[in-house]
Short mmCIF file of C-alpha atoms and ligand atoms in Angstrom, two decimals:
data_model
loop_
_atom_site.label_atom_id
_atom_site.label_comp_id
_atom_site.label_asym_id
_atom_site.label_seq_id
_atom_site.Cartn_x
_atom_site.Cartn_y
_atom_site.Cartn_z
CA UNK A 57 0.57 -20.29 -14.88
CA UNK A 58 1.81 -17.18 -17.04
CA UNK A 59 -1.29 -16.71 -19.04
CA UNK A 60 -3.39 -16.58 -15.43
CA UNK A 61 -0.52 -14.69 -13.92
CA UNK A 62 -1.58 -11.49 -16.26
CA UNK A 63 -5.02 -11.10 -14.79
CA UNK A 64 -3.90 -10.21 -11.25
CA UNK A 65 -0.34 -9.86 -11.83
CA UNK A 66 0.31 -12.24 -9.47
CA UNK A 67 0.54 -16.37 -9.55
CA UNK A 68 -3.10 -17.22 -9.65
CA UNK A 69 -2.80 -20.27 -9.95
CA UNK A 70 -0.50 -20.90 -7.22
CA UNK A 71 -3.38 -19.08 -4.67
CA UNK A 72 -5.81 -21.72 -6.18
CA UNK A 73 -3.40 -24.74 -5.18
CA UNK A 74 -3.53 -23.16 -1.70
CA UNK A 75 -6.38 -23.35 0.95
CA UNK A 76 -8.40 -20.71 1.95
CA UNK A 77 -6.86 -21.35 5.54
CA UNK A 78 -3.62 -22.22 5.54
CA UNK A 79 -1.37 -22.27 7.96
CA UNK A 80 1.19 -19.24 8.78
CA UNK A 81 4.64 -19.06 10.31
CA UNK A 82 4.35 -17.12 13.77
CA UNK A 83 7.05 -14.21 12.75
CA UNK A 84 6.95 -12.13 16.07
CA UNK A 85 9.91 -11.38 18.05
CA UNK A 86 9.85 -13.59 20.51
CA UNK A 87 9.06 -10.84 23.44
CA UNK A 88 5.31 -10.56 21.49
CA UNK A 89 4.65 -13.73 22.19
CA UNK A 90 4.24 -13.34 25.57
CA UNK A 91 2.46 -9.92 25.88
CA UNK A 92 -0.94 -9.35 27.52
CA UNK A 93 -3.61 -6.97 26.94
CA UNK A 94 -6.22 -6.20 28.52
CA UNK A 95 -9.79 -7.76 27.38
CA UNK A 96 -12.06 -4.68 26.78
CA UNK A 97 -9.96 -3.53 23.87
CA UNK A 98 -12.49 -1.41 21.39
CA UNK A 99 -13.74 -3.79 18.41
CA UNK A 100 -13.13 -3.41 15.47
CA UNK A 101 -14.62 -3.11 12.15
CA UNK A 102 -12.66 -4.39 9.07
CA UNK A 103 -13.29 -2.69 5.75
CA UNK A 104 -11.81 -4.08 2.16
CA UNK A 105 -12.07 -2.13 -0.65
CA UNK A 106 -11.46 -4.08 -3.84
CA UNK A 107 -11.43 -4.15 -7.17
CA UNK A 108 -11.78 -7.19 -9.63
CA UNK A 109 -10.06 -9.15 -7.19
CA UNK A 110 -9.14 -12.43 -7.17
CA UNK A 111 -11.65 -15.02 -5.37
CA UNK A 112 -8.66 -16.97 -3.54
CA UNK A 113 -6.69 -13.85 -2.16
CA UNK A 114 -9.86 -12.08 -1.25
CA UNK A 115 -11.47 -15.42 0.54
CA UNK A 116 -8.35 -15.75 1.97
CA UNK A 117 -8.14 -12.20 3.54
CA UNK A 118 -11.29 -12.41 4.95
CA UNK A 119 -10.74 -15.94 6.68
CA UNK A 120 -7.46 -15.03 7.82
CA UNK A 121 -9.38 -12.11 9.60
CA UNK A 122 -11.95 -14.33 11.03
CA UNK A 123 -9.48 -17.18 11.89
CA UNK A 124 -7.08 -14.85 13.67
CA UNK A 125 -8.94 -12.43 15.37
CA UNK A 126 -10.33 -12.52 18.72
CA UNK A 127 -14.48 -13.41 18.20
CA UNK A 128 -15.00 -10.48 20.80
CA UNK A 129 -12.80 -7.71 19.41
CA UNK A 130 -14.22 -8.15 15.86
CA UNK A 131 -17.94 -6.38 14.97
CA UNK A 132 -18.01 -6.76 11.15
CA UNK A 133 -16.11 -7.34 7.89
CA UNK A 134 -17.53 -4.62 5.49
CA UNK A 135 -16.18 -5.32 1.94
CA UNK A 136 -16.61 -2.69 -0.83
CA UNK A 137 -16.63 -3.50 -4.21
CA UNK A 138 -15.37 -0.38 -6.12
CA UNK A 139 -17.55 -1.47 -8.74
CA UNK A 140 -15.83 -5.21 -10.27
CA UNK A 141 -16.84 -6.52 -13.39
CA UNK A 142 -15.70 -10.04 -12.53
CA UNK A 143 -19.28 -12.36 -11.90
CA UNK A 144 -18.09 -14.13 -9.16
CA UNK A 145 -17.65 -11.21 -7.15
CA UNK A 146 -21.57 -10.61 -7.76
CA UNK A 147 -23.90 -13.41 -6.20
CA UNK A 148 -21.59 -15.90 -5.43
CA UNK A 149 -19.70 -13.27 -3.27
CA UNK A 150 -23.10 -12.83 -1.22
CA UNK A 151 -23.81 -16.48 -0.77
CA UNK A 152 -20.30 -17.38 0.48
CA UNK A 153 -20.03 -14.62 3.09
CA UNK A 154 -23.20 -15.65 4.54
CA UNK A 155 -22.30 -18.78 5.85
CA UNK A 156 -19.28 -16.99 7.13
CA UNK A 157 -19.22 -17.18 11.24
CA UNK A 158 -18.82 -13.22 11.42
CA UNK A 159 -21.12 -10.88 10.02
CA UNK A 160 -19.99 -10.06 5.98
CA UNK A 161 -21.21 -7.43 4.32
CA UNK A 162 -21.23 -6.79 0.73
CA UNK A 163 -21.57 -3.39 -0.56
CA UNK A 164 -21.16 -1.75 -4.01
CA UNK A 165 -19.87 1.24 -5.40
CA UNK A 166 -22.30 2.38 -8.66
CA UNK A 167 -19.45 3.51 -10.15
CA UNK A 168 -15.57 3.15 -10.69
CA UNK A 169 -15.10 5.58 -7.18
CA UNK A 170 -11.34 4.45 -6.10
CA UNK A 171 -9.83 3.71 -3.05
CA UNK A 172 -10.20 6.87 -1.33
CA UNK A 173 -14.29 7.15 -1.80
CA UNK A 174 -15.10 3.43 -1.29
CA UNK A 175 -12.95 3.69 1.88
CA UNK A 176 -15.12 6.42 3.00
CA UNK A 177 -18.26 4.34 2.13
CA UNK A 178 -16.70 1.24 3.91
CA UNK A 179 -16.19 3.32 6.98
CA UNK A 180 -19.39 4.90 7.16
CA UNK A 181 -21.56 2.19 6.73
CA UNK A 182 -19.56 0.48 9.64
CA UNK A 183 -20.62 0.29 13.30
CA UNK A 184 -17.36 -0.64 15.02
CA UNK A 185 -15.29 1.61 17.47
CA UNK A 186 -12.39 0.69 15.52
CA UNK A 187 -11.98 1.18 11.60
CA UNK A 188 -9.36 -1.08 10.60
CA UNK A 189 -8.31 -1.06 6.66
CA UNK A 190 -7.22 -3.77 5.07
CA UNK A 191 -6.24 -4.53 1.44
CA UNK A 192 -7.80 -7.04 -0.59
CA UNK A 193 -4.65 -9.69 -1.12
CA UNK A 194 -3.59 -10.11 2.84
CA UNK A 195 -3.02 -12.27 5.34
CA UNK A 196 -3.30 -11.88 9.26
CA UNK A 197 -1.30 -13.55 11.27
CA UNK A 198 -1.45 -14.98 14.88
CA UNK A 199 -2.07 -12.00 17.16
CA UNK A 200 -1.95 -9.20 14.93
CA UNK A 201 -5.30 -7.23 16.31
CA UNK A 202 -4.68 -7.09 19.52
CA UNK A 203 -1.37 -5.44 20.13
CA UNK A 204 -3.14 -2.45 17.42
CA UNK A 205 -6.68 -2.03 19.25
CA UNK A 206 -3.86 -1.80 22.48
CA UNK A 207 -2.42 1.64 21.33
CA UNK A 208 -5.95 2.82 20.11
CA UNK A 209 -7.29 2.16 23.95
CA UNK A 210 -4.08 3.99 25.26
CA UNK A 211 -5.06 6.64 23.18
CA UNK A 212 -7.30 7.50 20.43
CA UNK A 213 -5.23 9.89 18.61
CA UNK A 214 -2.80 6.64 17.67
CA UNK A 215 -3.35 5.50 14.33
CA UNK A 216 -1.75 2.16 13.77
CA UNK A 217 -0.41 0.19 11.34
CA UNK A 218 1.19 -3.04 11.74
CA UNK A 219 4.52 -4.85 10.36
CA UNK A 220 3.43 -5.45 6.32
CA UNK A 221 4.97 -8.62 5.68
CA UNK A 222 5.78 -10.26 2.28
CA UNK A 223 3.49 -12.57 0.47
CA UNK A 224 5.33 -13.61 -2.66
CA UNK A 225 3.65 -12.47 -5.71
CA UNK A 226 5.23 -15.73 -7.17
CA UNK A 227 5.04 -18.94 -5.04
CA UNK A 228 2.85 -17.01 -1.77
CA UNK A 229 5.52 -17.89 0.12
CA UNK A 230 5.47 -15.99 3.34
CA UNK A 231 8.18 -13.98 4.62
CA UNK A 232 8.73 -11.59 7.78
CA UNK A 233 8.80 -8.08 7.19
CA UNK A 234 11.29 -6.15 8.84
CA UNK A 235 10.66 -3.96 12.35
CA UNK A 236 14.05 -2.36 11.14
CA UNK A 237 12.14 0.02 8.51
CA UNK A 238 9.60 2.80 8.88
CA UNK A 239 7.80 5.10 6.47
CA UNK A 240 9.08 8.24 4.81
CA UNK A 241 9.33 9.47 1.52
CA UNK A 242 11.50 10.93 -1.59
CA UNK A 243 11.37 14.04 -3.67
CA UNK A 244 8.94 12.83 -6.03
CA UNK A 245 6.20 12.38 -2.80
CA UNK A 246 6.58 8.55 -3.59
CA UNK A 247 5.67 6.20 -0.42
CA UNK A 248 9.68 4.80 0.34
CA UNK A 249 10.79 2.47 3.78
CA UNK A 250 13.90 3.78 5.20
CA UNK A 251 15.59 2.54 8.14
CA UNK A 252 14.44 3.65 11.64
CA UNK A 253 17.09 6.14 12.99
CA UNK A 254 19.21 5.42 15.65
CA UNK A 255 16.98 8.76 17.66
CA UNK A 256 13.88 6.10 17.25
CA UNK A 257 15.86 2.68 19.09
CA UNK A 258 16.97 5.46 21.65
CA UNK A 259 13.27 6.50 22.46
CA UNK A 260 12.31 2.53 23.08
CA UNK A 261 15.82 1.84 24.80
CA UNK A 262 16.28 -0.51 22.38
CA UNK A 263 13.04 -2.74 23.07
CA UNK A 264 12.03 -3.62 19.26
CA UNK A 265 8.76 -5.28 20.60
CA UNK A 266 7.55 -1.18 21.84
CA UNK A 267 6.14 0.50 18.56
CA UNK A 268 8.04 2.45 15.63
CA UNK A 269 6.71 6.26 15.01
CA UNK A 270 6.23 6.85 11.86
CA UNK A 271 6.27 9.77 10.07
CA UNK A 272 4.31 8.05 7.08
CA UNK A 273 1.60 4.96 6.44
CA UNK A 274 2.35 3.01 3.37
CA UNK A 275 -1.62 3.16 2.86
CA UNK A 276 -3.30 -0.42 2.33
CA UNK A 277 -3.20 -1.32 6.29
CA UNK A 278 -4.53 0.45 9.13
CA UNK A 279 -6.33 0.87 12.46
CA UNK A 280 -8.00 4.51 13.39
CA UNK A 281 -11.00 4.76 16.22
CA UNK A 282 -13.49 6.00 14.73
CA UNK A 283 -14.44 9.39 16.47
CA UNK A 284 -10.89 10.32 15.63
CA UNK A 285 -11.17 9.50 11.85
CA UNK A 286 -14.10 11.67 11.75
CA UNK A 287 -12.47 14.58 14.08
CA UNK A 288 -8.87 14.87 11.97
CA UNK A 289 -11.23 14.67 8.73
CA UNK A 290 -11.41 11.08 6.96
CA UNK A 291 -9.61 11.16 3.57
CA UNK A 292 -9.70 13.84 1.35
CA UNK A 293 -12.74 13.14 -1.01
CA UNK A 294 -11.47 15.29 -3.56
CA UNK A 295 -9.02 13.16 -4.02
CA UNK A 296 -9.37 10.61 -6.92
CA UNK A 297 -8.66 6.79 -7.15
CA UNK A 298 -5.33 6.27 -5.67
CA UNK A 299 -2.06 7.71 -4.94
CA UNK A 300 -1.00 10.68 -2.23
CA UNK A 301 -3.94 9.80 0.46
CA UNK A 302 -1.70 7.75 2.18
CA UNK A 303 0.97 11.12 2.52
CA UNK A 304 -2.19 12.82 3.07
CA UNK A 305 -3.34 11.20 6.00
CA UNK A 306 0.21 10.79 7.57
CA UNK A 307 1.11 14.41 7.18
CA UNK A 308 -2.68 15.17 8.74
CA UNK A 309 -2.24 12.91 12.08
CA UNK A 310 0.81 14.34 12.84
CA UNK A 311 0.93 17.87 12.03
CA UNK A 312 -2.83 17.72 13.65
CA UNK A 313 -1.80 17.00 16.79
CA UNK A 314 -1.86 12.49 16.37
CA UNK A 315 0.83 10.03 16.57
CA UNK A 316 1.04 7.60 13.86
CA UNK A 317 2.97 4.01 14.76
CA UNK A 318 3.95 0.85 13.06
CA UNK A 319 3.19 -1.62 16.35
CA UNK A 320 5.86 -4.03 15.75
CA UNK A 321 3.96 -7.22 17.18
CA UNK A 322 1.12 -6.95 14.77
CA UNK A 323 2.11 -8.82 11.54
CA UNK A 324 -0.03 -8.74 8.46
CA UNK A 325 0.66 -10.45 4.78
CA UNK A 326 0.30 -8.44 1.90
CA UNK A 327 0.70 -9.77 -1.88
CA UNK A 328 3.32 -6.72 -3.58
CA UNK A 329 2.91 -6.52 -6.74
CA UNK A 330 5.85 -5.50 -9.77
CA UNK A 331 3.08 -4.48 -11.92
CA UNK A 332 -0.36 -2.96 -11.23
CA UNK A 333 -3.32 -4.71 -12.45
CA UNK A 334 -5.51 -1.93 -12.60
CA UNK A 335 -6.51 0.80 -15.28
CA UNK A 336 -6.98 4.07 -14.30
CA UNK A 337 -9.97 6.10 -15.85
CA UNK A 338 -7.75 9.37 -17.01
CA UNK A 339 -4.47 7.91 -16.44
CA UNK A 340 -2.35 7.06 -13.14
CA UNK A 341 -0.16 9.89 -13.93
CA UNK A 342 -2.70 12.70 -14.13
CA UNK A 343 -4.48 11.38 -10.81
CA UNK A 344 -1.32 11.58 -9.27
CA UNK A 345 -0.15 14.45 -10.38
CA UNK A 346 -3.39 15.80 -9.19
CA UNK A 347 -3.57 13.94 -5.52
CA UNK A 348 -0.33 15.26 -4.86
CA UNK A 349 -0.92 18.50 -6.07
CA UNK A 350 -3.90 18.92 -3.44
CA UNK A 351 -1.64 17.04 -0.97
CA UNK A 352 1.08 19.97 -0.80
CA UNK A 353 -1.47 22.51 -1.39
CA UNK A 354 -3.06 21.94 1.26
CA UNK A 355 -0.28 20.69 3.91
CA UNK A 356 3.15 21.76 2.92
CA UNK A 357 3.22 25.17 3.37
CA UNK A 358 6.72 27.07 1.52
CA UNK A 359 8.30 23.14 0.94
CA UNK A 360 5.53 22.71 -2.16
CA UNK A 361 7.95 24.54 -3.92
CA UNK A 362 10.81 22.39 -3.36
CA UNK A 363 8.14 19.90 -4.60
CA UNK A 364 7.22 21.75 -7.46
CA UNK A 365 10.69 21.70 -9.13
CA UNK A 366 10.90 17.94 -8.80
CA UNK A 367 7.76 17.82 -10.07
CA UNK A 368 6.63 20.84 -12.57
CA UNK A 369 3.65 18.18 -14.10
CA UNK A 370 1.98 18.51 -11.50
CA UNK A 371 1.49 22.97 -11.35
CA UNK A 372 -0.25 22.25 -14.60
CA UNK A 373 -3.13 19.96 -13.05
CA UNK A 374 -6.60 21.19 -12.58
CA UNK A 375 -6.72 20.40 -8.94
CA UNK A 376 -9.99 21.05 -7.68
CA UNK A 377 -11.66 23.25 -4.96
CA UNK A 378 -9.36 22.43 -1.24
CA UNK A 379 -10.79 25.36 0.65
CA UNK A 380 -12.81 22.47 2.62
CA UNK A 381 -9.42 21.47 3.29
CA UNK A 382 -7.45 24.47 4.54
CA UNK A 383 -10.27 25.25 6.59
CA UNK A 384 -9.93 22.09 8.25
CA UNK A 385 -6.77 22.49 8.79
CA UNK A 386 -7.27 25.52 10.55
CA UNK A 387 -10.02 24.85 12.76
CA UNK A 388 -7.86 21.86 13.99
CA UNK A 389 -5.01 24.10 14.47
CA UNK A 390 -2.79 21.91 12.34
CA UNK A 391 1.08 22.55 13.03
CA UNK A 392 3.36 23.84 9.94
CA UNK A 393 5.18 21.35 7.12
CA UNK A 394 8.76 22.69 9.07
CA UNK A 395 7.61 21.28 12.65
CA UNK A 396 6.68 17.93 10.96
CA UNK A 397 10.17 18.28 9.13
CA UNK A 398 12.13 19.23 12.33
CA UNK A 399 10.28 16.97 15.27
CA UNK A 400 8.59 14.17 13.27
CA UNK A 401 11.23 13.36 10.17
CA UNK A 402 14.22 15.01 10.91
CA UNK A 403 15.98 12.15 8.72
CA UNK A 404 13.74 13.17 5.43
CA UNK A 405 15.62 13.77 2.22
CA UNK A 406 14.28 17.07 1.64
CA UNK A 407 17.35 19.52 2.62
CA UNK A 408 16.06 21.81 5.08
CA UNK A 409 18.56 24.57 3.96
CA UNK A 410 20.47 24.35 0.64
CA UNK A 411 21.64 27.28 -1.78
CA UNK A 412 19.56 26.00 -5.20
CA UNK A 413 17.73 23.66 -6.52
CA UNK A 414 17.30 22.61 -9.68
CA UNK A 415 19.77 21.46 -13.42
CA UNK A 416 23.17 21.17 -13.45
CA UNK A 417 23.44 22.17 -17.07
CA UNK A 418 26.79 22.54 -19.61
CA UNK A 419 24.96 25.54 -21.22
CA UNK A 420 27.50 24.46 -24.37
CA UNK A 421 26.23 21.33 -24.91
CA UNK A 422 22.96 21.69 -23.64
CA UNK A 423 23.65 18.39 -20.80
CA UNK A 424 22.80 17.94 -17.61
CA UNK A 425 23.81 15.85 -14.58
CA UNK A 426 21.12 12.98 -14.37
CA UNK A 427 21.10 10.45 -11.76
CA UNK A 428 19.22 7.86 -14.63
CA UNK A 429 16.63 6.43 -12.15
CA UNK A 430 20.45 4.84 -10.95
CA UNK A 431 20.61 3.16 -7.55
CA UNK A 432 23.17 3.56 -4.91
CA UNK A 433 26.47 3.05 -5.80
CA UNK A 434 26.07 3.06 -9.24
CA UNK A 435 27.64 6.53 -11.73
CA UNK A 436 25.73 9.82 -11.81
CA UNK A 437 25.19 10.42 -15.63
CA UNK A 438 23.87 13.03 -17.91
CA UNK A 439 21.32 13.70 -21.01
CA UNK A 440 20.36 15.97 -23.30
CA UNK A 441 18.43 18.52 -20.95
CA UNK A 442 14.70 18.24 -20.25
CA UNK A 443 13.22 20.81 -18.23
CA UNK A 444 10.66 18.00 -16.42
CA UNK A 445 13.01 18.08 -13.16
CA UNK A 446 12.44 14.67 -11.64
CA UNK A 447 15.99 12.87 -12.36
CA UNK A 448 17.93 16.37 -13.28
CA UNK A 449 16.97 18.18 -10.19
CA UNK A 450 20.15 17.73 -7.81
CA UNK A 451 20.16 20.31 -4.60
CA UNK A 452 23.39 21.74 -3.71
CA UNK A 453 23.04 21.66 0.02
CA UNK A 454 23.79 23.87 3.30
CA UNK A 455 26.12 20.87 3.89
CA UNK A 456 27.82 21.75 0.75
CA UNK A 457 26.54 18.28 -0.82
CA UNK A 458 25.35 17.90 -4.02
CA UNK A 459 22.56 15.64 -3.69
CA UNK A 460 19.80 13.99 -5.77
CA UNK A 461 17.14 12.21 -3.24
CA UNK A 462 19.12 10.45 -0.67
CA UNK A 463 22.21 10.19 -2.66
CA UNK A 464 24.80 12.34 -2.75
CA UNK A 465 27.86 12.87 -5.55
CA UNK A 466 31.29 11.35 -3.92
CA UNK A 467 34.32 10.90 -5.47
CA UNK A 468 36.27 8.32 -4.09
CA UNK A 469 39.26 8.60 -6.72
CA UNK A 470 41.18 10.96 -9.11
CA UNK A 471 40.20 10.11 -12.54
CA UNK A 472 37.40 7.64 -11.65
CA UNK A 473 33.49 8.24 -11.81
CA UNK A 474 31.72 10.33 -9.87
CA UNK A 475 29.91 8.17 -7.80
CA UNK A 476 26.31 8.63 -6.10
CA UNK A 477 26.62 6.92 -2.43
CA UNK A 478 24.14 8.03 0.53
CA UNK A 479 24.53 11.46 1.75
CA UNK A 480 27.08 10.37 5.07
CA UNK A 481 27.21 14.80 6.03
CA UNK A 482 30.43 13.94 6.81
CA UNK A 483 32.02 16.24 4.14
CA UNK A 484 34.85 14.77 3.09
CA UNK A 485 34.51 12.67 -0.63
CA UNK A 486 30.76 14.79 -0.70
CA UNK A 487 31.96 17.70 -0.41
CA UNK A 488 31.91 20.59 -3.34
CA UNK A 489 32.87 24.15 -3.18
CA UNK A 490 31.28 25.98 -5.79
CA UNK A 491 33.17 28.52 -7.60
CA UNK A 492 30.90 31.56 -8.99
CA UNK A 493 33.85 32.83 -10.96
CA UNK A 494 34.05 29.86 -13.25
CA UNK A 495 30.99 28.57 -12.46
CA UNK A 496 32.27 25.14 -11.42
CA UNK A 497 31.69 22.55 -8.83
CA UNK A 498 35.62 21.90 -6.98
CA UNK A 499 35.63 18.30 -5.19
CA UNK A 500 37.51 18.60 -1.93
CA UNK A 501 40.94 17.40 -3.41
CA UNK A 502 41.74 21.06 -3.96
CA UNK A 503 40.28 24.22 -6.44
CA UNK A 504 42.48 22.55 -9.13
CA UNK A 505 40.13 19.71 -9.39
CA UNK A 506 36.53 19.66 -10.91
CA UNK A 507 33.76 17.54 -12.45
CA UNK A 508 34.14 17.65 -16.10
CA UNK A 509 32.47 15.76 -18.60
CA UNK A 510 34.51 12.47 -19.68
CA UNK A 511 33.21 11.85 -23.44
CA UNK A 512 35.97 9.55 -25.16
CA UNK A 513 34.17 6.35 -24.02
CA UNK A 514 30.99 6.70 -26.45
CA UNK A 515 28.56 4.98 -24.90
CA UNK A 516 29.72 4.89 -21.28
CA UNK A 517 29.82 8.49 -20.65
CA UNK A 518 31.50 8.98 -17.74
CA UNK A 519 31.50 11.80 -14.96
CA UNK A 520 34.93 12.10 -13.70
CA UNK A 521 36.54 14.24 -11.46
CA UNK A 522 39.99 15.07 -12.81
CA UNK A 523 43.12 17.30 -12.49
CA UNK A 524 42.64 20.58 -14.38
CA UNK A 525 45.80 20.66 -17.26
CA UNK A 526 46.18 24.74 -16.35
CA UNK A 527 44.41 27.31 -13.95
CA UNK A 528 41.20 28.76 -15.87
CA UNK A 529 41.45 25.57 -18.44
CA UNK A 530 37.66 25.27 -18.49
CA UNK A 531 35.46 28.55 -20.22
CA UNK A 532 33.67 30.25 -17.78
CA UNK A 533 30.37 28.89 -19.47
MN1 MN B 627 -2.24 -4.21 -2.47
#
């Protein structure tokens, strides 16, 4: 089981011991249960891109699709093989999707192309009104098409995902992902789930079976009509591989005048994964680094900066030619980064106003405050300097915070760690005049008190916010 765990990175052999058509809990509330839609929904095409995937969890997608889906809504599964080197994905593929009860087709990249550009090919070799993306380990449950190709026949300019539920990467256990979380992201531009705000239950009245907006996609699963894909502009195509479409494409709907929604009836398994299984011709950094470079380019008007700190890798990318781009975004008359910021994600954890950004350095020891890749709750540390942003870029906010991401520096008690808890903007244990005479942070017990550096405990260096022994005790460094 370990030694076929490393192909996929997932428990291969566990898929194998399971049939092609099991069985599924039904995880909708219970209100989706009992919903009707009306019968001339648009159909839909399905497209899979994949990549030496596994025969069981790609088998599996595809009958879960055909099991689960009404015969009359579905047109086609188009799979795209981003050119696999595993045999049975070659012949064998073909045979077995023929005697399939729903038109398969098999088509093939001629080269390693990535997500983005076999996507692209998927979609235009399709027929149906409906494009709906899938990824090539899922499962759909009971009901899951209808409640999407719903909002797309409300109206087109919805682009839906549904509920991504949990398929153990372990035992494929199944388990119900939550309607409680929606899509945003962190400084780094990385894909995170949040909770929805309390502004979000207020716009359904509380009715969790009514769909989430979302100001992002997490990427693998997806329904768009098909006019509208080609109207708001497909995917970026000078994007490579993987990594930042999914931003891309969220930031594009809505600033371009579409309303992107997780419908919370529609349920569909997806195998996470710890580890990817994939290499990456050039590197996954570079390719990122590059995406997302074109990504705020392109869409985030004066906030790529705020990027760019977090980030300074990526100014150093070659990123291509995106005039294609901004002239798409002007002919559709694309709204600014700050509208999507104010009216779409006022919750994001970029600080709309803050006084800097950037190190918190002790210029005499050459340290800076690092948050360590820590989680919440856990001590904000430091380390020798390193110029590369990313976990030594802390904003001190309008709010007076000093934040890194969503967390923000409290201190709870004298003489104990500075902690890093989620910004609350209620002032309070967050809050930190700064002095410009001695260059200091002062925590809100009083000017007398200040983050200093705690460095009798060798290893456990400690960030403490203590009493200072006289006025001016600290150089003004
Ligand atoms: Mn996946």
């Amino acid at each position: 089981m370990k030694e076929m765990f490393k192909i996929n990175q997932f428990n291969l052999m566990a898929s194998e011991m399971i049939a092609l058509n099991r069985s599924l809990p039904d995880v909708r509330l219970e209100g989706c249960k009992t919903k009707v839609y009306p019968d001339d929904l648009p159909r839909t095409s399905v497209v899979i891109v994949f990549h030496n995937e596994a025969w069981t969890t790609l088998l599996r997608t595809v009958q879960s699709v055909i099991d689960r889906s009404p015969r009359h809504l579905l047109e086609e599964i188009v799979l795209v093989d981003d050119f696999s080197e595993r045999d049975f994905l070659k012949k064998q593929l073909e045979q077995y999707v023929r005697k399939l009860e729903v038109p398969v087709r098999v088509i093939r990249m001629e080269q390693r192309s990535g997500l983005i550009r076999a996507r692209l090919k998927g979609a235009s070799i399709s027929t149906g009104q409906v494009i709906t993306f899938l990824d090539a380990h899922c499962e759909c449950t009971t009901g899951w098409l209808e409640p999407l190709l719903a909002r797309i026949k409300l109206d087109k300019k919805t682009v839906v995902c549904p509920i991504i539920d949990v398929i153990s990467d372990d035992t494929f256990e199944y388990m119900a992902g939550s309607d409680m979380t929606y899509g945003g992201f962190n400084w780094k531009l990385n894909f995170r789930w949040y909770p929805v705000p309390q502004r979000e239950m207020d716009r359904r009245k509380g009715d969790r079976t009514l769909p989430v907006r979302t100001p992002t996609m997490a990427g693998g699963l997806f329904s768009i009509d098909r006019d509208y894909f080609q109207e708001i502009g497909t995917y970026d195509a000078g994007m490579d591989i993987w990594g930042g479409e999914n931003l891309e494409i969220s930031f594009r709907i809505w600033q371009c005048g579409g309303t992107l929604e997780i419908v919370t009836c529609s349920h569909v398994g997806h195998v996470f994964r710890k580890a990817t299984p994939y290499t990456f011709p050039g590197g996954t950094g570079q390719i990122i680094n590059k995406n997302n470079r074109r990504l705020a380019e392109v869409w985030m008007d004066e906030f790529k900066n705020f990027f760019y700190i977090i980030s300074p890798g990526v100014t150093k990318v070659d990123y291509g030619d995106i005039s294609s781009r901004t002239s798409l975004r002007q002919r559709l008359q694309c709204k600014p980064f700050s509208w999507y910021l104010e009216n779409v994600y006022p919750d994001s954890q970029i600080p709309r106003h803050y006084y800097s950004l950037g190190e918190i350095r002790n210029v005499e020891t050459n340290q800076c405050l690092d948050n360590m890749a820590r989680k919440e709750n856990e001590k904000v540390g430091i380390f020798n300097c390193h110029g590369m942003g990313g976990n030594q870029v802390f904003s001190y906010t309008a709010n007076k915070e000093i934040r890194t991401d969503d967390l923000c520096l409290d201190v709870s008690k004298l003489n104990g760690p500075v902690m890093m808890l989620k910004c609350h903007h209620l002032k309070g244990n967050q809050l930190w005049e700064y002095d410009p005479v001695v260059i200091m942070f002062l925590s809100f017990y009083g000017p007398e008190y200040v983050i200093t550096l705690n460095m009798r405990l060798e290893l456990l260096i400690n960030i403490v916010c203590v009493k200072l022994h006289a006025p001016g005790g600290l150089s003004a460094k």
